[in-house]
Short mmCIF file of C-alpha atoms in Angstrom, two decimals:
data_model
loop_
_atom_site.label_atom_id
_atom_site.label_comp_id
_atom_site.label_asym_id
_atom_site.label_seq_id
_atom_site.Cartn_x
_atom_site.Cartn_y
_atom_site.Cartn_z
CA UNK C 1 -0.25 0.39 -0.16
CA UNK C 2 1.05 4.11 -0.11
CA UNK C 3 2.77 5.76 2.64
CA UNK C 4 4.42 2.47 3.14
CA UNK C 5 1.60 0.79 5.19
CA UNK C 6 1.13 -3.00 5.08
CA UNK C 7 -2.67 -4.26 4.49
CA UNK C 8 -3.98 -5.55 7.37
CA UNK C 9 -4.74 -9.10 8.09
CA UNK C 10 -7.88 -8.36 9.64
CA UNK C 11 -10.37 -11.71 10.07
CA UNK C 12 -7.01 -12.95 8.41
CA UNK C 13 -5.87 -16.17 10.83
CA UNK C 14 -3.87 -18.23 8.52
CA UNK C 15 0.31 -17.54 8.35
CA UNK C 16 1.29 -18.42 4.57
CA UNK C 17 -1.94 -16.19 3.48
CA UNK C 18 -0.13 -13.31 5.71
CA UNK C 19 2.86 -12.84 4.00
CA UNK C 20 3.13 -14.98 0.48
CA UNK C 21 -0.53 -11.67 0.95
CA UNK C 22 1.80 -9.03 1.79
CA UNK C 23 -0.14 -8.76 5.12
CA UNK C 24 1.40 -6.72 8.02
CA UNK C 25 2.95 -9.77 10.84
CA UNK C 26 4.68 -9.61 14.02
CA UNK C 27 7.15 -11.20 14.40
CA UNK C 28 6.76 -14.50 16.53
CA UNK C 29 8.86 -16.18 15.28
CA UNK C 30 11.93 -15.62 17.65
CA UNK C 31 10.15 -16.83 20.56
CA UNK C 32 8.72 -20.03 17.99
CA UNK C 33 11.62 -20.87 17.42
CA UNK C 34 13.17 -20.47 21.47
CA UNK C 35 10.18 -23.04 22.26
CA UNK C 36 9.61 -25.50 19.47
CA UNK C 37 13.45 -25.91 20.34
CA UNK C 38 13.13 -26.27 23.82
CA UNK C 39 9.62 -28.46 24.72
CA UNK C 40 8.16 -31.19 22.82
CA UNK C 41 4.39 -30.87 24.87
CA UNK C 42 2.66 -27.43 25.57
CA UNK C 43 0.40 -25.73 26.49
CA UNK C 44 -0.78 -22.62 26.48
CA UNK C 45 -4.00 -20.03 26.68
CA UNK C 46 -4.64 -17.04 25.84
CA UNK C 47 -8.29 -14.58 25.69
CA UNK C 48 -10.09 -14.69 22.81
CA UNK C 49 -8.67 -12.74 19.72
CA UNK C 50 -5.58 -12.67 21.02
CA UNK C 51 -3.57 -14.26 18.01
CA UNK C 52 -3.85 -18.04 18.88
CA UNK C 53 -5.07 -19.25 15.57
CA UNK C 54 -2.64 -17.53 13.89
CA UNK C 55 0.38 -18.52 15.96
CA UNK C 56 -0.94 -22.20 14.95
CA UNK C 57 -1.21 -21.93 11.46
CA UNK C 58 2.68 -20.05 11.90
CA UNK C 59 3.81 -23.35 13.50
CA UNK C 60 2.50 -25.19 10.96
CA UNK C 61 4.23 -23.65 8.45
CA UNK C 62 7.53 -23.84 10.86
CA UNK C 63 7.47 -27.70 10.81
CA UNK C 64 6.14 -28.08 6.82
CA UNK C 65 9.43 -26.50 7.06
CA UNK C 66 7.88 -23.41 4.38
CA UNK C 67 11.21 -21.99 4.49
CA UNK C 68 10.30 -19.27 1.49
CA UNK C 69 7.72 -17.93 4.36
CA UNK C 70 9.91 -16.87 6.46
CA UNK C 71 12.32 -14.25 4.53
CA UNK C 72 13.31 -11.54 6.17
CA UNK C 73 11.59 -12.24 9.36
CA UNK C 74 13.90 -13.64 12.81
CA UNK C 75 13.11 -17.59 11.61
CA UNK C 76 14.91 -17.22 8.73
CA UNK C 77 18.46 -16.68 10.63
CA UNK C 78 18.23 -18.70 13.90
CA UNK C 79 16.32 -21.77 12.18
CA UNK C 80 19.43 -23.91 10.13
CA UNK C 81 17.19 -27.44 9.25
CA UNK C 82 14.51 -26.76 8.11
CA UNK C 83 12.99 -30.47 8.48
CA UNK C 84 9.17 -31.36 6.91
CA UNK C 85 6.99 -33.12 9.05
CA UNK C 86 3.87 -33.93 8.51
CA UNK C 87 1.71 -31.59 10.93
CA UNK C 88 -1.45 -32.11 11.90
CA UNK C 89 -3.37 -28.86 12.71
CA UNK C 90 -6.78 -29.56 14.58
CA UNK C 91 -8.92 -27.12 15.07
CA UNK C 92 -12.22 -27.84 17.56
CA UNK C 93 -12.58 -23.79 18.03
CA UNK C 94 -16.02 -23.74 15.73
CA UNK C 95 -17.34 -27.51 17.71
CA UNK C 96 -19.98 -25.24 20.18
CA UNK C 97 -23.20 -27.00 19.77
CA UNK C 98 -22.25 -29.02 22.77
CA UNK C 99 -23.73 -32.52 20.67
CA UNK C 100 -21.07 -35.80 20.69
CA UNK C 101 -22.16 -35.78 16.17
CA UNK C 102 -21.79 -32.58 15.71
CA UNK C 103 -17.83 -33.62 17.70
CA UNK C 104 -17.65 -36.36 15.66
CA UNK C 105 -18.83 -34.98 12.14
CA UNK C 106 -16.05 -31.87 12.41
CA UNK C 107 -13.60 -33.98 13.53
CA UNK C 108 -14.15 -36.76 10.89
CA UNK C 109 -13.52 -33.76 7.86
CA UNK C 110 -10.06 -32.93 9.49
CA UNK C 111 -8.50 -36.20 10.22
CA UNK C 112 -9.83 -37.44 5.87
CA UNK C 113 -7.75 -34.76 4.89
CA UNK C 114 -5.08 -35.47 6.53
CA UNK C 115 -5.04 -39.26 6.39
CA UNK C 116 -6.27 -38.84 2.02
CA UNK C 117 -2.92 -36.02 2.55
CA UNK C 118 -0.12 -38.57 3.89
CA UNK C 119 -1.34 -41.96 2.13
CA UNK C 120 -2.78 -43.14 5.93
CA UNK C 121 -5.91 -45.91 5.59
CA UNK C 122 -8.15 -45.57 7.98
CA UNK C 123 -8.54 -48.44 10.09
CA UNK C 124 -11.12 -47.34 13.10
CA UNK C 125 -14.17 -45.31 13.13
CA UNK C 126 -13.66 -42.78 16.82
CA UNK C 127 -11.27 -39.98 16.96
CA UNK C 128 -8.57 -40.89 18.68
CA UNK C 129 -7.43 -43.80 17.46
CA UNK C 130 -8.16 -42.73 14.01
CA UNK C 131 -5.57 -39.46 15.05
CA UNK C 132 -3.48 -42.00 17.22
CA UNK C 133 -2.87 -44.09 13.61
CA UNK C 134 -2.55 -40.53 11.35
CA UNK C 135 0.98 -40.52 14.08
CA UNK C 136 1.90 -43.42 14.21
CA UNK C 137 2.05 -43.86 10.04
CA UNK C 138 3.37 -40.67 8.74
CA UNK C 139 5.98 -40.60 10.60
CA UNK C 140 6.17 -43.90 7.54
CA UNK C 141 5.20 -42.00 4.95
CA UNK C 142 7.66 -39.40 5.05
CA UNK C 143 10.20 -40.84 7.71
CA UNK C 144 9.99 -37.43 9.96
CA UNK C 145 7.91 -37.85 12.94
CA UNK C 146 4.67 -35.58 13.17
CA UNK C 147 3.27 -32.24 14.85
CA UNK C 148 0.08 -32.72 16.50
CA UNK C 149 -1.32 -29.19 16.94
CA UNK C 150 -4.71 -29.09 18.92
CA UNK C 151 -6.08 -25.26 18.65
CA UNK C 152 -8.72 -23.99 20.80
CA UNK C 153 -8.96 -27.19 22.36
CA UNK C 154 -11.89 -25.64 25.25
CA UNK C 155 -14.40 -24.29 22.86
CA UNK C 156 -16.90 -27.24 22.77
CA UNK C 157 -16.02 -27.81 26.80
CA UNK C 158 -16.71 -23.67 27.23
CA UNK C 159 -20.49 -24.01 25.58
CA UNK C 160 -22.04 -26.30 28.36
CA UNK C 161 -20.17 -24.98 30.83
CA UNK C 162 -23.38 -24.39 32.05
CA UNK C 163 -24.58 -27.21 32.14
CA UNK C 164 -22.96 -29.75 34.78
CA UNK C 165 -24.20 -33.55 33.32
CA UNK C 166 -23.58 -31.77 29.03
CA UNK C 167 -20.52 -30.83 29.73
CA UNK C 168 -18.86 -34.67 31.14
CA UNK C 169 -20.42 -35.71 28.45
CA UNK C 170 -18.74 -33.57 26.73
CA UNK C 171 -15.02 -34.19 28.29
CA UNK C 172 -15.26 -36.80 27.38
CA UNK C 173 -15.29 -37.01 24.35
CA UNK C 174 -12.33 -34.37 23.88
CA UNK C 175 -10.34 -36.34 26.40
CA UNK C 176 -10.95 -39.50 24.13
CA UNK C 177 -9.38 -37.66 21.27
CA UNK C 178 -6.59 -36.16 23.73
CA UNK C 179 -5.36 -39.31 25.47
CA UNK C 180 -3.73 -40.99 23.10
CA UNK C 181 -0.63 -38.53 23.36
CA UNK C 182 1.22 -39.98 25.89
CA UNK C 183 1.08 -43.67 24.34
CA UNK C 184 2.55 -41.36 20.69
CA UNK C 185 5.09 -39.94 22.09
CA UNK C 186 7.87 -42.13 19.83
CA UNK C 187 5.79 -40.61 17.44
CA UNK C 188 6.08 -36.91 17.91
CA UNK C 189 7.83 -33.64 17.15
CA UNK C 190 6.52 -32.06 18.89
CA UNK C 191 2.59 -31.19 20.36
CA UNK C 192 0.99 -27.72 21.44
CA UNK C 193 -2.76 -27.51 22.57
CA UNK C 194 -5.00 -23.80 23.10
CA UNK C 195 -7.76 -22.84 24.59
CA UNK C 196 -8.90 -20.11 26.77
CA UNK C 197 -9.75 -21.87 30.02
CA UNK C 198 -7.28 -24.45 31.65
CA UNK C 199 -9.61 -27.67 32.45
CA UNK C 200 -7.79 -29.33 35.11
CA UNK C 201 -5.29 -31.69 33.70
CA UNK C 202 -6.94 -35.02 35.07
CA UNK C 203 -9.88 -34.96 33.54
CA UNK C 204 -8.82 -33.71 30.15
CA UNK C 205 -5.10 -34.79 29.24
CA UNK C 206 -5.91 -37.77 30.94
CA UNK C 207 -2.10 -38.80 31.75
CA UNK C 208 0.01 -36.62 29.83
CA UNK C 209 1.92 -35.14 32.59
CA UNK C 210 4.12 -33.75 30.85
CA UNK C 211 2.48 -30.93 29.56
CA UNK C 212 4.73 -27.41 30.00
CA UNK C 213 2.20 -25.53 31.46
CA UNK C 214 3.53 -21.72 29.45
CA UNK C 215 0.14 -19.73 29.81
CA UNK C 216 2.13 -17.78 32.56
CA UNK C 217 5.70 -17.71 32.25
CA UNK C 218 7.66 -14.07 31.80
CA UNK C 219 9.94 -16.07 28.58
CA UNK C 220 7.10 -16.54 27.09
CA UNK C 221 4.61 -13.88 28.26
CA UNK C 222 4.62 -11.99 24.45
CA UNK C 223 3.61 -15.01 22.37
CA UNK C 224 0.64 -13.45 21.66
CA UNK C 225 -0.71 -10.05 22.21
CA UNK C 226 1.19 -7.09 20.79
CA UNK C 227 4.34 -5.18 22.74
CA UNK C 228 4.84 -1.99 23.21
CA UNK C 229 8.46 -2.49 21.01
CA UNK C 230 6.41 -3.98 18.51
CA UNK C 231 3.65 -1.42 18.86
CA UNK C 232 5.94 1.81 18.19
CA UNK C 233 8.29 -0.65 15.54
CA UNK C 234 6.55 -3.29 13.51
CA UNK C 235 3.09 -1.10 13.65
CA UNK C 236 4.78 2.35 13.71
CA UNK C 237 3.81 3.61 10.35
CA UNK C 238 -0.31 2.19 11.31
CA UNK C 239 0.37 4.67 14.12
CA UNK C 240 1.43 7.57 12.34
CA UNK C 241 -1.31 7.19 9.49
CA UNK C 242 -3.71 6.93 12.77
CA UNK C 243 -2.93 9.67 13.92
CA UNK C 244 -2.88 12.18 10.97
CA UNK C 245 -6.62 10.91 10.48
CA UNK C 246 -7.74 11.91 13.99
CA UNK C 247 -5.09 15.48 14.33
CA UNK C 248 -3.99 13.82 17.10
CA UNK C 249 -0.21 13.97 17.30
CA UNK C 250 1.67 10.62 17.39
CA UNK C 251 2.09 10.88 21.19
CA UNK C 252 -0.96 11.54 21.21
CA UNK C 253 -2.33 7.99 19.81
CA UNK C 254 0.37 5.99 21.59
CA UNK C 255 -1.40 7.76 24.97
CA UNK C 256 -4.87 6.09 23.71
CA UNK C 257 -3.69 3.20 22.23
CA UNK C 258 -2.61 2.59 25.77
CA UNK C 259 -5.64 3.74 27.08
CA UNK C 260 -7.33 1.60 25.46
CA UNK C 261 -6.01 -1.56 24.22
CA UNK C 262 -3.44 -2.40 26.39
CA UNK C 263 -2.41 -3.04 29.68
CA UNK C 264 -2.78 -7.48 28.96
CA UNK C 265 -0.50 -8.42 32.05
CA UNK C 266 -0.10 -13.07 32.11
CA UNK C 267 3.03 -12.87 33.58
CA UNK C 268 4.45 -11.83 37.15
CA UNK C 269 7.28 -9.90 35.13
CA UNK C 270 3.78 -7.86 34.45
CA UNK C 271 5.25 -7.28 30.45
CA UNK C 272 2.52 -4.89 29.12
CA UNK C 273 0.71 -6.58 26.16
CA UNK C 274 -1.72 -4.77 23.89
CA UNK C 275 -5.30 -6.75 22.38
CA UNK C 276 -4.39 -7.10 18.90
CA UNK C 277 -7.82 -7.29 17.99
CA UNK C 278 -8.96 -4.57 18.67
CA UNK C 279 -5.52 -3.06 17.38
CA UNK C 280 -6.38 -3.93 14.26
CA UNK C 281 -9.65 -2.53 14.24
CA UNK C 282 -8.75 1.46 15.34
CA UNK C 283 -6.26 0.94 12.36
CA UNK C 284 -8.29 -0.43 10.05
CA UNK C 285 -11.53 1.86 11.14
CA UNK C 286 -9.37 4.81 12.16
CA UNK C 287 -10.67 4.76 15.08
CA UNK C 288 -10.08 4.27 18.74
CA UNK C 289 -13.61 2.91 19.63
CA UNK C 290 -14.24 -0.30 21.86
CA UNK C 291 -14.31 -3.39 19.69
CA UNK C 292 -12.95 -7.09 21.39
CA UNK C 293 -16.28 -6.96 23.50
CA UNK C 294 -18.94 -6.88 20.64
CA UNK C 295 -16.91 -10.52 19.60
CA UNK C 296 -17.67 -11.37 23.79
CA UNK C 297 -20.63 -13.79 25.37
CA UNK C 298 -21.63 -11.23 27.60
CA UNK C 299 -24.82 -13.91 29.06
CA UNK C 300 -21.59 -16.22 30.16
CA UNK C 301 -20.38 -13.30 32.12
CA UNK C 302 -23.82 -12.85 33.72
CA UNK C 303 -24.36 -16.05 34.76
CA UNK C 304 -21.31 -16.97 36.32
CA UNK C 305 -21.64 -13.35 38.61
CA UNK C 306 -25.10 -15.17 39.70
CA UNK C 307 -23.22 -19.01 40.16
CA UNK C 308 -20.52 -17.07 42.89
CA UNK C 309 -22.68 -13.33 44.33
CA UNK C 310 -19.69 -12.00 42.65
CA UNK C 311 -19.53 -7.90 42.63
CA UNK C 312 -18.98 -6.32 39.38
CA UNK C 313 -18.32 -3.08 41.57
CA UNK C 314 -15.08 -4.88 43.39
CA UNK C 315 -13.22 -4.99 39.36
CA UNK C 316 -12.04 -1.40 40.26
CA UNK C 317 -10.50 -1.86 43.60
CA UNK C 318 -8.51 -5.01 42.15
CA UNK C 319 -8.94 -8.12 43.77
CA UNK C 320 -6.47 -9.91 45.44
CA UNK C 321 -5.87 -13.34 45.39
CA UNK C 322 -3.06 -16.09 44.81
CA UNK C 323 -2.02 -18.12 41.75
CA UNK C 324 -4.64 -20.98 42.49
CA UNK C 325 -7.70 -19.30 42.75
CA UNK C 326 -7.56 -17.69 39.35
CA UNK C 327 -5.36 -20.03 37.20
CA UNK C 328 -7.58 -22.73 38.36
CA UNK C 329 -9.26 -25.46 36.28
CA UNK C 330 -11.94 -24.09 34.86
CA UNK C 331 -14.44 -26.86 35.93
CA UNK C 332 -13.23 -26.68 39.77
CA UNK C 333 -14.10 -23.13 39.91
CA UNK C 334 -14.86 -21.70 43.61
CA UNK C 335 -14.98 -18.57 42.74
CA UNK C 336 -15.80 -16.85 38.84
CA UNK C 337 -12.27 -15.29 39.13
CA UNK C 338 -10.79 -17.64 36.32
CA UNK C 339 -13.11 -17.54 34.47
CA UNK C 340 -13.41 -13.43 34.23
CA UNK C 341 -8.99 -13.84 34.41
CA UNK C 342 -9.07 -16.57 31.63
CA UNK C 343 -11.15 -15.02 29.47
CA UNK C 344 -9.41 -11.73 29.94
CA UNK C 345 -12.61 -9.76 31.31
CA UNK C 346 -9.49 -9.19 34.77
CA UNK C 347 -5.98 -9.54 33.46
CA UNK C 348 -2.90 -9.61 36.41
CA UNK C 349 -1.82 -5.93 37.74
CA UNK C 350 0.26 -6.38 40.47
CA UNK C 351 2.23 -8.87 41.58
CA UNK C 352 4.16 -9.44 45.54
CA UNK C 353 6.64 -11.69 45.08
CA UNK C 354 7.07 -11.79 48.86
CA UNK C 355 3.16 -12.97 49.52
CA UNK C 356 3.37 -14.59 45.94
CA UNK C 357 -0.53 -12.69 45.70
CA UNK C 358 -1.38 -11.17 42.61
CA UNK C 359 -3.74 -7.79 41.77
CA UNK C 360 -6.45 -8.23 39.24
CA UNK C 361 -8.27 -5.88 37.54
CA UNK C 362 -9.52 -5.08 34.09
CA UNK C 363 -6.97 -5.20 32.02
CA UNK C 364 -7.61 -1.41 29.84
CA UNK C 365 -10.98 0.88 28.94
CA UNK C 366 -12.34 -1.03 26.48
CA UNK C 367 -12.47 -3.84 28.86
CA UNK C 368 -14.60 -1.67 31.13
CA UNK C 369 -16.48 0.27 28.92
CA UNK C 370 -18.09 -3.28 27.24
CA UNK C 371 -18.69 -4.43 31.12
CA UNK C 372 -20.56 -2.13 31.85
CA UNK C 373 -22.33 -2.42 28.41
CA UNK C 374 -23.10 -5.39 28.52
CA UNK C 375 -24.74 -5.07 32.36
CA UNK C 376 -27.17 -2.71 31.36
CA UNK C 377 -29.38 -4.98 30.14
CA UNK C 378 -28.91 -6.64 33.38
CA UNK C 379 -29.03 -3.99 36.02
CA UNK C 380 -30.53 -0.82 33.94
CA UNK C 381 -33.12 -1.67 31.63
CA UNK C 382 -33.01 -3.30 27.82
CA UNK C 383 -33.54 -0.78 26.22
CA UNK C 384 -29.17 0.15 26.10
CA UNK C 385 -29.66 2.96 23.51
CA UNK C 386 -32.26 4.63 25.54
CA UNK C 387 -29.58 4.60 29.06
CA UNK C 388 -26.71 5.61 26.71
CA UNK C 389 -28.33 8.38 25.77
CA UNK C 390 -29.49 9.65 29.08
CA UNK C 391 -26.18 8.55 30.06
CA UNK C 392 -24.67 11.88 27.46
CA UNK C 393 -27.66 14.03 28.50
CA UNK C 394 -26.46 14.18 31.81
CA UNK C 395 -22.81 14.83 31.07
CA UNK C 396 -23.82 17.30 29.12
CA UNK C 397 -25.69 19.00 31.35
CA UNK C 398 -21.88 18.83 33.74
CA UNK C 399 -20.37 20.21 31.13
CA UNK C 400 -22.18 22.99 31.30
CA UNK C 401 -21.95 23.07 35.36
CA UNK C 402 -25.33 22.22 35.98
CA UNK C 403 -24.64 19.47 38.78
CA UNK C 404 -28.11 20.04 39.60
CA UNK C 405 -30.19 19.14 36.68
CA UNK C 406 -27.21 16.15 35.49
CA UNK C 407 -28.78 15.19 39.24
CA UNK C 408 -32.50 15.97 38.04
CA UNK C 409 -32.88 14.29 34.79
CA UNK C 410 -31.27 10.86 36.64
CA UNK C 411 -33.80 11.20 39.06
CA UNK C 412 -36.17 10.75 36.26
CA UNK C 413 -34.30 7.90 33.92
CA UNK C 414 -34.40 5.54 37.34
CA UNK C 415 -37.97 6.74 37.80
CA UNK C 416 -39.11 5.12 34.61
CA UNK C 417 -37.28 2.36 34.46
CA UNK C 418 -39.11 -1.16 34.37
CA UNK C 419 -37.27 -2.66 36.78
CA UNK C 420 -37.02 -6.40 36.68
CA UNK C 421 -39.45 -8.50 39.41
CA UNK C 422 -35.68 -9.56 40.69
CA UNK C 423 -34.32 -6.39 41.58
CA UNK C 424 -35.25 -5.71 45.30
CA UNK C 425 -32.25 -6.30 46.83
CA UNK C 426 -29.85 -3.38 48.09
CA UNK C 427 -26.77 -4.76 45.97
CA UNK C 428 -28.83 -5.24 42.50
CA UNK C 429 -29.27 -1.01 43.04
CA UNK C 430 -25.55 -0.55 44.07
CA UNK C 431 -24.58 -2.49 41.43
CA UNK C 432 -27.14 -0.44 39.14
CA UNK C 433 -25.88 3.02 39.85
CA UNK C 434 -22.72 1.60 39.73
CA UNK C 435 -22.79 0.90 36.20
CA UNK C 436 -25.19 3.78 34.74
CA UNK C 437 -22.44 6.18 36.45
CA UNK C 438 -19.80 4.93 35.52
CA UNK C 439 -20.50 4.85 32.27
CA UNK C 440 -19.89 8.62 32.45
CA UNK C 441 -16.31 7.61 32.94
CA UNK C 442 -16.55 7.69 28.89
CA UNK C 443 -16.72 10.97 28.52
CA UNK C 444 -14.92 12.67 31.82
CA UNK C 445 -12.14 11.43 34.43
CA UNK C 446 -13.21 8.28 37.31
CA UNK C 447 -11.28 8.19 40.96
CA UNK C 448 -12.41 6.41 42.97
CA UNK C 449 -9.25 5.15 45.36
CA UNK C 450 -7.21 7.74 47.89
CA UNK C 451 -5.28 6.92 50.75
CA UNK C 452 -7.75 7.66 53.18
CA UNK C 453 -10.68 5.50 51.99
CA UNK C 454 -12.57 4.76 48.97
CA UNK C 455 -14.49 7.39 46.91
CA UNK C 456 -17.64 6.06 45.05
CA UNK C 457 -17.18 8.35 42.76
CA UNK C 458 -15.09 11.49 40.65
CA UNK C 459 -15.62 13.45 37.93
CA UNK C 460 -13.83 15.82 36.32
CA UNK C 461 -14.04 18.83 33.60
CA UNK C 462 -11.27 21.03 32.40
CA UNK C 463 -12.41 23.24 35.09
CA UNK C 464 -14.61 21.13 37.52
CA UNK C 465 -14.34 18.85 40.41
CA UNK C 466 -16.75 16.85 42.17
CA UNK C 467 -16.86 14.51 44.79
CA UNK C 468 -19.30 12.06 44.69
CA UNK C 469 -20.90 9.74 47.50
CA UNK C 470 -24.08 8.04 46.87
CA UNK C 471 -26.20 6.54 50.15
CA UNK C 472 -29.06 3.62 50.10
CA UNK C 473 -31.55 4.36 52.29
CA UNK C 474 -29.39 7.70 53.70
CA UNK C 475 -29.29 10.54 54.30
CA UNK C 476 -27.77 12.55 51.69
CA UNK C 477 -25.97 14.54 54.73
CA UNK C 478 -24.42 11.68 55.77
CA UNK C 479 -22.64 10.95 52.61
CA UNK C 480 -21.21 14.45 53.03
CA UNK C 481 -19.56 14.17 56.17
CA UNK C 482 -18.01 10.86 55.29
CA UNK C 483 -16.28 12.33 52.27
CA UNK C 484 -15.51 15.29 54.90
CA UNK C 485 -14.29 12.75 57.54
CA UNK C 486 -11.74 11.12 54.71
CA UNK C 487 -10.85 14.00 53.59
CA UNK C 488 -11.90 12.60 50.00
CA UNK C 489 -11.10 16.48 48.36
CA UNK C 490 -7.41 17.21 50.01
CA UNK C 491 -5.66 14.86 46.83
CA UNK C 492 -7.08 17.57 45.06
CA UNK C 493 -6.56 20.85 46.42
CA UNK C 494 -3.57 21.60 43.90
CA UNK C 495 -5.96 20.32 40.91
CA UNK C 496 -6.55 24.07 40.01
CA UNK C 497 -9.99 23.41 39.61
CA UNK C 498 -13.33 24.33 41.29
CA UNK C 499 -13.60 21.86 44.03
CA UNK C 500 -17.63 20.36 44.73
CA UNK C 501 -18.56 17.96 47.36
CA UNK C 502 -21.65 15.98 46.52
CA UNK C 503 -23.52 14.17 48.87
CA UNK C 504 -26.74 11.61 46.83
CA UNK C 505 -29.05 9.36 48.32
CA UNK C 506 -30.32 6.59 46.74
CA UNK C 507 -34.27 5.28 47.72
CA UNK C 508 -34.86 1.50 46.95
CA UNK C 509 -38.86 2.12 47.19
CA UNK C 510 -39.30 4.51 44.86
CA UNK C 511 -36.37 3.19 43.16
CA UNK C 512 -34.53 6.73 42.01
CA UNK C 513 -32.08 9.25 43.47
CA UNK C 514 -34.72 10.80 46.17
CA UNK C 515 -31.97 13.72 47.95
CA UNK C 516 -28.73 14.70 46.79
CA UNK C 517 -26.55 18.11 48.45
CA UNK C 518 -24.62 20.23 46.42
CA UNK C 519 -21.61 22.19 48.34
CA UNK C 520 -18.99 24.20 46.40
CA UNK C 521 -15.44 24.74 47.77
#
């Protein structure tokens, strides 16, 4: 393309197509060389849309000896042999029907293709037996050991995660496919398994007890996703293009990209990783919107919140936990943390080596916004467009220095919301208010933590700063007293902004704001 821009590989998951088509490819081949020369059985978990399928395809091309595809990449200088192995790349990504028939039909198509390609006679009907036969026979026909790559092994399991009976059935089916790998060790050169979640090794991988789990290994934390260095070098022409289209400086563009799409940490070294899908979408459309959550599964998110009684209002503060609590097998969860972490809704934000404890928070603005919007139908109202419109109107009133009018709008809006039958608990109302007020974070800065306590919300415009405290079925005056007692204004006294204390009371009987007090400082 003109201006030094390579085409963006949006929607393309095949390495050979990316290279031969002249698309942008961020070079991960040095890490791939290290991985393939130091490990034999590997498991990697990453959130959806993080490039796992492209990684699998790159491994396939490498083991097939496609040296021509690696010209100009780190692998060209690192690899000296370029031996051609038979590669069995099997994807379970589309198996979301949760039935044995779907699984067998889709596996049959893939295994039949390899049986024909390598001239191996089908000797059994079960997927596991056919895969084992391929692994044992292809070295005979090719002269090299086989490579097995299983992409998205857990897709059929996640499809039935909330149905315990079907989950047991599907778990046994997936285990029957992968269970042959241990017995095939003499014929295998390399085995790579990817997924989103982590099911227990005993329940899925049977006797494959030599599986190297690199999900939280620092040296492979950047195997999927984009690092800051990669963004500012290999993707820099697109950063500059985005900056020009939005009349921003390069520095401003990098800052906004970081706030929106960076912040993932997959190991205790806290190496920053960007969401590659969102970056490509932002470059493609020259707009830094929220993209990743559009491909998400809010229903699963809500199921987890309800199942474990989790409070989304706690996520801003950060969830303190040990590795075993959030990197636990999915089917053995006692908290929703493994689901939220492994799915990418939360990520590692800090690590204390003295205690071995981690702090999990939202990765970035995009995920936080996406989470809030996904929860509008469940905690506020079905009409999300109406909610967004009201929030925008409230923001305009705040910009016009009329907070009283803004809160009056919210009072009228909340009173008109047709609440669900179960919307009676204080916890539900707290979450509802959290969602509505947090949506303002799209427009103004939010800060809820200080050294002396947790402020419910701080709204900041170019000229004014509002410290807001919410009370449910308690007088607004109590909210103001808490602001004074905790000294919530102190951190902002040197900001140069006009400061305001705001106490708000919500009535569960009237289901809306009952009163508010605004004190100008």
